[in-house]
Amino acid sequence: MRIIEGKNPVIEALRSDTQIDTILVNREASASLRKIIELAKAKKVPVKNVDKAHLDRISENKRHQGIIAEAMEYEYKEIEHILNYAKSKGEMPFVVILDEITDVHNLGSIIRSAECLGAHGVIIPKRRAAQINGVVAKSSAGAIEYLPVCRVTNINDAIKELKEKGLWIYGADMDGDKYIYEEKYTVPVGLVIGSEGSGIGRLVKKNCDILIKIPMKGNINSLNASNAASIVIYEIMKQRSL
């Protein structure tokens, strides 16, 4: 069973094809959640009034806003599903590849940016990395209900598969060869974002076609992973929209 917490994530789960078993609502706040309750009833999802203490006990991020949906476990997709999603939209694939992002809030934020800015999917490793849970769902503001997320055993093997499918692999690295605006992204793209502490791993970096960097002008010369990802994702989609 997967926990989906907060107003926006629950709304997006109801609007999508997510299989929800039950929605738990703080009985003291049920009036303020009336619209969500009506949406749930329209989709024939059972709604149960419970005490706030019960929600607090099962909450993963302690910011449930008085509502929690109990849903089926998240269904990770395959790489082929992401590429087919791009094809169905008539667009060149744009895949975000995360190399050992361990913070669940960063993972959720990156998925949110990727979905909002038109990427077609996110790839994460099975080990030594954050996985989809309630905190990620909340941080993504419900984006995980729409954007395919693929979980792979080996990131380098995934990159190899994407290259065989015609994607160019760009690695976001502070010592990159080019600034992000100097490169053209009018090709199928795979964008690698490294871990919060050490960045892209040595072997993964070696398998990237091009390393790109964000221009930095301040006294602090680094951004956290989710902020850096948002900037690079925006640059790629901006160029594709021109």
PDB file of C-alpha atoms in Angstrom:
ATOM      1  CA  MET A   1       0.000   0.000   0.000  1.00  0.00           C
ATOM      2  CA  ARG A   2       1.276   3.483  -0.914  1.00  0.00           C
ATOM      3  CA  ILE A   3       0.518   6.637   1.055  1.00  0.00           C
ATOM      4  CA  ILE A   4      -0.349   9.830  -0.857  1.00  0.00           C
ATOM      5  CA  GLU A   5      -0.485  12.878   1.409  1.00  0.00           C
ATOM      6  CA  GLY A   6      -1.711  16.442   1.039  1.00  0.00           C
ATOM      7  CA  LYS A   7      -4.405  18.212  -0.968  1.00  0.00           C
ATOM      8  CA  ASN A   8      -2.654  18.632  -4.325  1.00  0.00           C
ATOM      9  CA  PRO A   9      -1.112  15.131  -4.490  1.00  0.00           C
ATOM     10  CA  VAL A  10      -4.457  13.529  -3.615  1.00  0.00           C
ATOM     11  CA  ILE A  11      -6.311  15.650  -6.178  1.00  0.00           C
ATOM     12  CA  GLU A  12      -3.839  14.712  -8.924  1.00  0.00           C
ATOM     13  CA  ALA A  13      -4.036  11.048  -7.936  1.00  0.00           C
ATOM     14  CA  LEU A  14      -7.834  11.201  -8.268  1.00  0.00           C
ATOM     15  CA  ARG A  15      -7.593  12.935 -11.626  1.00  0.00           C
ATOM     16  CA  SER A  16      -5.137  10.376 -12.975  1.00  0.00           C
ATOM     17  CA  ASP A  17      -5.501   6.614 -13.362  1.00  0.00           C
ATOM     18  CA  THR A  18      -3.983   5.877  -9.962  1.00  0.00           C
ATOM     19  CA  GLN A  19      -5.733   3.013  -8.198  1.00  0.00           C
ATOM     20  CA  ILE A  20      -6.858   4.380  -4.816  1.00  0.00           C
ATOM     21  CA  ASP A  21      -8.241   2.049  -2.175  1.00  0.00           C
ATOM     22  CA  THR A  22      -9.448   4.552   0.450  1.00  0.00           C
ATOM     23  CA  ILE A  23      -9.183   8.232   1.264  1.00  0.00           C
ATOM     24  CA  LEU A  24      -8.771   9.131   4.930  1.00  0.00           C
ATOM     25  CA  VAL A  25      -9.984  12.580   5.983  1.00  0.00           C
ATOM     26  CA  ASN A  26      -9.574  14.415   9.272  1.00  0.00           C
ATOM     27  CA  ARG A  27     -13.165  14.600  10.496  1.00  0.00           C
ATOM     28  CA  GLU A  28     -12.525  18.036  12.024  1.00  0.00           C
ATOM     29  CA  ALA A  29     -11.352  19.448   8.676  1.00  0.00           C
ATOM     30  CA  SER A  30     -13.754  17.624   6.361  1.00  0.00           C
ATOM     31  CA  ALA A  31     -15.650  20.817   5.445  1.00  0.00           C
ATOM     32  CA  SER A  32     -12.498  22.455   4.021  1.00  0.00           C
ATOM     33  CA  LEU A  33     -11.826  19.330   1.980  1.00  0.00           C
ATOM     34  CA  ARG A  34     -15.322  19.109   0.523  1.00  0.00           C
ATOM     35  CA  LYS A  35     -14.232  19.489  -3.124  1.00  0.00           C
ATOM     36  CA  ILE A  36     -11.766  16.621  -2.830  1.00  0.00           C
ATOM     37  CA  ILE A  37     -14.367  14.458  -1.106  1.00  0.00           C
ATOM     38  CA  GLU A  38     -16.852  15.161  -3.907  1.00  0.00           C
ATOM     39  CA  LEU A  39     -14.233  14.240  -6.513  1.00  0.00           C
ATOM     40  CA  ALA A  40     -13.519  11.001  -4.660  1.00  0.00           C
ATOM     41  CA  LYS A  41     -17.199  10.084  -4.495  1.00  0.00           C
ATOM     42  CA  ALA A  42     -17.589  10.847  -8.210  1.00  0.00           C
ATOM     43  CA  LYS A  43     -14.836   8.297  -8.883  1.00  0.00           C
ATOM     44  CA  LYS A  44     -16.422   5.851  -6.434  1.00  0.00           C
ATOM     45  CA  VAL A  45     -13.437   5.963  -4.056  1.00  0.00           C
ATOM     46  CA  PRO A  46     -14.428   5.279  -0.424  1.00  0.00           C
ATOM     47  CA  VAL A  47     -13.906   8.194   1.983  1.00  0.00           C
ATOM     48  CA  LYS A  48     -13.396   7.527   5.690  1.00  0.00           C
ATOM     49  CA  ASN A  49     -13.438  10.169   8.443  1.00  0.00           C
ATOM     50  CA  VAL A  50     -10.715   9.616  11.031  1.00  0.00           C
ATOM     51  CA  ASP A  51      -9.041  11.469  13.887  1.00  0.00           C
ATOM     52  CA  LYS A  52      -6.049  13.701  13.153  1.00  0.00           C
ATOM     53  CA  ALA A  53      -3.997  11.469  15.451  1.00  0.00           C
ATOM     54  CA  HIS A  54      -4.582   8.534  13.114  1.00  0.00           C
ATOM     55  CA  LEU A  55      -3.370  10.564  10.118  1.00  0.00           C
ATOM     56  CA  ASP A  56      -0.326  11.688  12.098  1.00  0.00           C
ATOM     57  CA  ARG A  57       0.588   8.073  12.866  1.00  0.00           C
ATOM     58  CA  ILE A  58       0.573   6.874   9.260  1.00  0.00           C
ATOM     59  CA  SER A  59       1.939  10.075   7.706  1.00  0.00           C
ATOM     60  CA  GLU A  60       5.438   9.841   6.238  1.00  0.00           C
ATOM     61  CA  ASN A  61       6.173  13.556   5.991  1.00  0.00           C
ATOM     62  CA  LYS A  62       3.911  14.873   8.795  1.00  0.00           C
ATOM     63  CA  ARG A  63       2.374  17.429   6.415  1.00  0.00           C
ATOM     64  CA  HIS A  64      -0.750  15.603   5.331  1.00  0.00           C
ATOM     65  CA  GLN A  65      -3.053  18.689   5.463  1.00  0.00           C
ATOM     66  CA  GLY A  66      -5.815  16.541   6.894  1.00  0.00           C
ATOM     67  CA  ILE A  67      -6.058  14.085   4.013  1.00  0.00           C
ATOM     68  CA  ILE A  68      -4.288  10.864   3.019  1.00  0.00           C
ATOM     69  CA  ALA A  69      -5.048   8.487   0.161  1.00  0.00           C
ATOM     70  CA  GLU A  70      -4.156   4.813   0.468  1.00  0.00           C
ATOM     71  CA  ALA A  71      -3.237   3.652  -3.029  1.00  0.00           C
ATOM     72  CA  MET A  72      -1.688   0.700  -4.789  1.00  0.00           C
ATOM     73  CA  GLU A  73       2.114   0.550  -4.719  1.00  0.00           C
ATOM     74  CA  TYR A  74       3.752   2.807  -7.292  1.00  0.00           C
ATOM     75  CA  GLU A  75       4.152   1.052 -10.631  1.00  0.00           C
ATOM     76  CA  TYR A  76       7.589   1.762 -12.037  1.00  0.00           C
ATOM     77  CA  LYS A  77       7.719   1.866 -15.832  1.00  0.00           C
ATOM     78  CA  GLU A  78      10.206   0.495 -18.358  1.00  0.00           C
ATOM     79  CA  ILE A  79      12.504   2.626 -20.512  1.00  0.00           C
ATOM     80  CA  GLU A  80      10.463   1.644 -23.547  1.00  0.00           C
ATOM     81  CA  HIS A  81       7.362   3.107 -21.905  1.00  0.00           C
ATOM     82  CA  ILE A  82       9.080   6.492 -21.580  1.00  0.00           C
ATOM     83  CA  LEU A  83      10.152   6.454 -25.235  1.00  0.00           C
ATOM     84  CA  ASN A  84       6.658   5.439 -26.332  1.00  0.00           C
ATOM     85  CA  TYR A  85       5.215   8.298 -24.275  1.00  0.00           C
ATOM     86  CA  ALA A  86       7.402  10.750 -26.212  1.00  0.00           C
ATOM     87  CA  LYS A  87       6.354   9.122 -29.489  1.00  0.00           C
ATOM     88  CA  SER A  88       2.666   9.410 -28.593  1.00  0.00           C
ATOM     89  CA  LYS A  89       3.160  13.168 -28.171  1.00  0.00           C
ATOM     90  CA  GLY A  90       5.015  13.468 -31.467  1.00  0.00           C
ATOM     91  CA  GLU A  91       8.133  14.730 -29.707  1.00  0.00           C
ATOM     92  CA  MET A  92      11.802  13.796 -29.569  1.00  0.00           C
ATOM     93  CA  PRO A  93      12.513  11.895 -26.340  1.00  0.00           C
ATOM     94  CA  PHE A  94      13.761  13.837 -23.348  1.00  0.00           C
ATOM     95  CA  VAL A  95      14.700  11.605 -20.408  1.00  0.00           C
ATOM     96  CA  VAL A  96      16.069  12.780 -17.046  1.00  0.00           C
ATOM     97  CA  ILE A  97      18.536  10.290 -15.530  1.00  0.00           C
ATOM     98  CA  LEU A  98      19.294  10.582 -11.807  1.00  0.00           C
ATOM     99  CA  ASP A  99      22.612   9.199 -10.583  1.00  0.00           C
ATOM    100  CA  GLU A 100      22.134   8.335  -6.884  1.00  0.00           C
ATOM    101  CA  ILE A 101      19.887  11.181  -5.752  1.00  0.00           C
ATOM    102  CA  THR A 102      19.350  10.208  -2.115  1.00  0.00           C
ATOM    103  CA  ASP A 103      17.138  13.002  -0.778  1.00  0.00           C
ATOM    104  CA  VAL A 104      13.425  12.261  -1.257  1.00  0.00           C
ATOM    105  CA  HIS A 105      12.540  15.962  -1.389  1.00  0.00           C
ATOM    106  CA  ASN A 106      15.053  16.520  -4.195  1.00  0.00           C
ATOM    107  CA  LEU A 107      13.675  13.519  -6.071  1.00  0.00           C
ATOM    108  CA  GLY A 108      10.130  14.831  -5.789  1.00  0.00           C
ATOM    109  CA  SER A 109      11.147  18.343  -6.840  1.00  0.00           C
ATOM    110  CA  ILE A 110      13.044  17.061  -9.885  1.00  0.00           C
ATOM    111  CA  ILE A 111      10.080  14.941 -10.969  1.00  0.00           C
ATOM    112  CA  ARG A 112       7.847  17.998 -10.585  1.00  0.00           C
ATOM    113  CA  SER A 113      10.139  20.166 -12.727  1.00  0.00           C
ATOM    114  CA  ALA A 114      10.548  17.425 -15.328  1.00  0.00           C
ATOM    115  CA  GLU A 115       6.786  16.987 -15.669  1.00  0.00           C
ATOM    116  CA  CYS A 116       6.001  20.715 -15.713  1.00  0.00           C
ATOM    117  CA  LEU A 117       8.686  21.459 -18.307  1.00  0.00           C
ATOM    118  CA  GLY A 118       7.798  18.657 -20.708  1.00  0.00           C
ATOM    119  CA  ALA A 119      10.293  15.849 -20.084  1.00  0.00           C
ATOM    120  CA  HIS A 120       8.973  12.390 -20.911  1.00  0.00           C
ATOM    121  CA  GLY A 121      10.276  10.392 -17.978  1.00  0.00           C
ATOM    122  CA  VAL A 122      12.781   9.974 -15.164  1.00  0.00           C
ATOM    123  CA  ILE A 123      15.191   7.085 -14.572  1.00  0.00           C
ATOM    124  CA  ILE A 124      16.455   6.243 -11.079  1.00  0.00           C
ATOM    125  CA  PRO A 125      18.683   3.419  -9.754  1.00  0.00           C
ATOM    126  CA  LYS A 126      17.284   0.663  -7.530  1.00  0.00           C
ATOM    127  CA  ARG A 127      20.058   0.957  -4.959  1.00  0.00           C
ATOM    128  CA  ARG A 128      21.774   3.784  -3.076  1.00  0.00           C
ATOM    129  CA  ALA A 129      19.085   6.254  -4.140  1.00  0.00           C
ATOM    130  CA  ALA A 130      15.727   7.660  -3.049  1.00  0.00           C
ATOM    131  CA  GLN A 131      12.665   5.690  -4.144  1.00  0.00           C
ATOM    132  CA  ILE A 132       9.064   6.721  -4.737  1.00  0.00           C
ATOM    133  CA  ASN A 133       7.161   7.157  -1.469  1.00  0.00           C
ATOM    134  CA  GLY A 134       4.679   9.532   0.125  1.00  0.00           C
ATOM    135  CA  VAL A 135       7.259  12.263   0.693  1.00  0.00           C
ATOM    136  CA  VAL A 136       8.299  12.145  -2.971  1.00  0.00           C
ATOM    137  CA  ALA A 137       4.644  12.294  -4.031  1.00  0.00           C
ATOM    138  CA  LYS A 138       4.077  15.366  -1.834  1.00  0.00           C
ATOM    139  CA  SER A 139       7.265  17.096  -3.037  1.00  0.00           C
ATOM    140  CA  SER A 140       6.298  16.427  -6.652  1.00  0.00           C
ATOM    141  CA  ALA A 141       2.866  18.044  -6.078  1.00  0.00           C
ATOM    142  CA  GLY A 142       1.293  15.021  -7.753  1.00  0.00           C
ATOM    143  CA  ALA A 143       3.580  14.967 -10.800  1.00  0.00           C
ATOM    144  CA  ILE A 144       4.462  11.301 -10.223  1.00  0.00           C
ATOM    145  CA  GLU A 145       0.896  10.426 -11.200  1.00  0.00           C
ATOM    146  CA  TYR A 146       1.603  11.668 -14.748  1.00  0.00           C
ATOM    147  CA  LEU A 147       5.324  11.324 -15.462  1.00  0.00           C
ATOM    148  CA  PRO A 148       6.725   7.802 -16.001  1.00  0.00           C
ATOM    149  CA  VAL A 149       9.492   6.872 -13.559  1.00  0.00           C
ATOM    150  CA  CYS A 150      11.719   3.928 -14.446  1.00  0.00           C
ATOM    151  CA  ARG A 151      13.858   2.095 -11.871  1.00  0.00           C
ATOM    152  CA  VAL A 152      16.939   0.313 -13.205  1.00  0.00           C
ATOM    153  CA  THR A 153      19.597  -1.964 -11.752  1.00  0.00           C
ATOM    154  CA  ASN A 154      22.480  -0.168 -13.451  1.00  0.00           C
ATOM    155  CA  ILE A 155      22.489   3.439 -14.667  1.00  0.00           C
ATOM    156  CA  ASN A 156      25.340   2.818 -17.113  1.00  0.00           C
ATOM    157  CA  ASP A 157      23.405  -0.009 -18.767  1.00  0.00           C
ATOM    158  CA  ALA A 158      20.391   2.300 -19.031  1.00  0.00           C
ATOM    159  CA  ILE A 159      22.525   4.976 -20.676  1.00  0.00           C
ATOM    160  CA  LYS A 160      23.860   2.411 -23.141  1.00  0.00           C
ATOM    161  CA  GLU A 161      20.297   1.376 -24.014  1.00  0.00           C
ATOM    162  CA  LEU A 162      19.255   4.995 -24.529  1.00  0.00           C
ATOM    163  CA  LYS A 163      22.260   5.596 -26.787  1.00  0.00           C
ATOM    164  CA  GLU A 164      21.270   2.573 -28.862  1.00  0.00           C
ATOM    165  CA  LYS A 165      17.833   4.160 -29.191  1.00  0.00           C
ATOM    166  CA  GLY A 166      19.430   7.322 -30.606  1.00  0.00           C
ATOM    167  CA  LEU A 167      19.600   9.580 -27.541  1.00  0.00           C
ATOM    168  CA  TRP A 168      22.491  11.959 -26.871  1.00  0.00           C
ATOM    169  CA  ILE A 169      23.518  11.880 -23.223  1.00  0.00           C
ATOM    170  CA  TYR A 170      24.314  15.194 -21.527  1.00  0.00           C
ATOM    171  CA  GLY A 171      25.789  15.255 -18.036  1.00  0.00           C
ATOM    172  CA  ALA A 172      25.244  18.282 -15.795  1.00  0.00           C
ATOM    173  CA  ASP A 173      28.632  18.877 -14.182  1.00  0.00           C
ATOM    174  CA  MET A 174      30.186  21.968 -12.617  1.00  0.00           C
ATOM    175  CA  ASP A 175      33.379  21.282 -14.609  1.00  0.00           C
ATOM    176  CA  GLY A 176      31.501  20.734 -17.867  1.00  0.00           C
ATOM    177  CA  ASP A 177      32.970  21.429 -21.302  1.00  0.00           C
ATOM    178  CA  LYS A 178      30.230  23.877 -22.335  1.00  0.00           C
ATOM    179  CA  TYR A 179      27.722  26.177 -20.694  1.00  0.00           C
ATOM    180  CA  ILE A 180      24.161  24.902 -20.986  1.00  0.00           C
ATOM    181  CA  TYR A 181      23.205  27.631 -23.477  1.00  0.00           C
ATOM    182  CA  GLU A 182      26.151  26.828 -25.795  1.00  0.00           C
ATOM    183  CA  GLU A 183      24.789  23.417 -26.719  1.00  0.00           C
ATOM    184  CA  LYS A 184      21.847  22.676 -29.035  1.00  0.00           C
ATOM    185  CA  TYR A 185      19.287  20.150 -27.838  1.00  0.00           C
ATOM    186  CA  THR A 186      17.444  19.583 -31.102  1.00  0.00           C
ATOM    187  CA  VAL A 187      18.109  15.834 -30.790  1.00  0.00           C
ATOM    188  CA  PRO A 188      16.708  13.071 -28.570  1.00  0.00           C
ATOM    189  CA  VAL A 189      18.162  13.906 -25.140  1.00  0.00           C
ATOM    190  CA  GLY A 190      19.105  12.076 -21.975  1.00  0.00           C
ATOM    191  CA  LEU A 191      20.101  14.441 -19.143  1.00  0.00           C
ATOM    192  CA  VAL A 192      22.143  13.077 -16.228  1.00  0.00           C
ATOM    193  CA  ILE A 193      21.881  14.799 -12.847  1.00  0.00           C
ATOM    194  CA  GLY A 194      24.378  13.696 -10.214  1.00  0.00           C
ATOM    195  CA  SER A 195      24.037  13.098  -6.490  1.00  0.00           C
ATOM    196  CA  GLU A 196      23.759  15.906  -3.960  1.00  0.00           C
ATOM    197  CA  GLY A 197      27.263  15.439  -2.573  1.00  0.00           C
ATOM    198  CA  SER A 198      29.603  14.025  -5.195  1.00  0.00           C
ATOM    199  CA  GLY A 199      27.822  14.749  -8.466  1.00  0.00           C
ATOM    200  CA  ILE A 200      27.896  12.328 -11.385  1.00  0.00           C
ATOM    201  CA  GLY A 201      29.845   9.113 -10.774  1.00  0.00           C
ATOM    202  CA  ARG A 202      33.093   8.530 -12.638  1.00  0.00           C
ATOM    203  CA  LEU A 203      31.832   5.760 -14.927  1.00  0.00           C
ATOM    204  CA  VAL A 204      28.539   7.510 -15.590  1.00  0.00           C
ATOM    205  CA  LYS A 205      30.398  10.705 -16.468  1.00  0.00           C
ATOM    206  CA  LYS A 206      32.603   8.747 -18.853  1.00  0.00           C
ATOM    207  CA  ASN A 207      29.507   7.438 -20.647  1.00  0.00           C
ATOM    208  CA  CYS A 208      28.061  10.914 -21.197  1.00  0.00           C
ATOM    209  CA  ASP A 209      28.491  12.345 -24.689  1.00  0.00           C
ATOM    210  CA  ILE A 210      28.847  15.938 -23.504  1.00  0.00           C
ATOM    211  CA  LEU A 211      29.282  17.551 -20.074  1.00  0.00           C
ATOM    212  CA  ILE A 212      27.452  20.848 -19.615  1.00  0.00           C
ATOM    213  CA  LYS A 213      27.578  23.397 -16.799  1.00  0.00           C
ATOM    214  CA  ILE A 214      25.436  26.201 -15.415  1.00  0.00           C
ATOM    215  CA  PRO A 215      27.051  29.664 -15.448  1.00  0.00           C
ATOM    216  CA  MET A 216      27.689  30.757 -11.859  1.00  0.00           C
ATOM    217  CA  LYS A 217      28.215  34.401 -10.866  1.00  0.00           C
ATOM    218  CA  GLY A 218      27.828  34.440  -7.080  1.00  0.00           C
ATOM    219  CA  ASN A 219      30.186  33.719  -4.196  1.00  0.00           C
ATOM    220  CA  ILE A 220      28.648  30.273  -3.726  1.00  0.00           C
ATOM    221  CA  ASN A 221      29.598  28.114  -6.700  1.00  0.00           C
ATOM    222  CA  SER A 222      27.067  25.307  -6.457  1.00  0.00           C
ATOM    223  CA  LEU A 223      23.324  24.632  -6.435  1.00  0.00           C
ATOM    224  CA  ASN A 224      21.461  21.743  -4.894  1.00  0.00           C
ATOM    225  CA  ALA A 225      20.495  18.914  -7.228  1.00  0.00           C
ATOM    226  CA  SER A 226      16.847  19.879  -7.698  1.00  0.00           C
ATOM    227  CA  ASN A 227      17.613  23.535  -8.442  1.00  0.00           C
ATOM    228  CA  ALA A 228      20.360  22.630 -10.903  1.00  0.00           C
ATOM    229  CA  ALA A 229      18.092  20.093 -12.599  1.00  0.00           C
ATOM    230  CA  SER A 230      15.310  22.668 -13.008  1.00  0.00           C
ATOM    231  CA  ILE A 231      17.642  25.169 -14.667  1.00  0.00           C
ATOM    232  CA  VAL A 232      19.045  22.677 -17.165  1.00  0.00           C
ATOM    233  CA  ILE A 233      15.648  21.122 -17.921  1.00  0.00           C
ATOM    234  CA  TYR A 234      14.259  24.595 -18.587  1.00  0.00           C
ATOM    235  CA  GLU A 235      17.111  25.452 -20.959  1.00  0.00           C
ATOM    236  CA  ILE A 236      16.530  22.262 -22.958  1.00  0.00           C
ATOM    237  CA  MET A 237      12.797  22.801 -23.263  1.00  0.00           C
ATOM    238  CA  LYS A 238      13.234  26.518 -24.020  1.00  0.00           C
ATOM    239  CA  GLN A 239      15.423  25.717 -26.997  1.00  0.00           C
ATOM    240  CA  ARG A 240      12.988  23.091 -28.218  1.00  0.00           C
ATOM    241  CA  SER A 241      10.138  25.589 -28.019  1.00  0.00           C
ATOM    242  CA  LEU A 242      11.805  28.239 -30.182  1.00  0.00           C
TER     243      LEU A 242
END
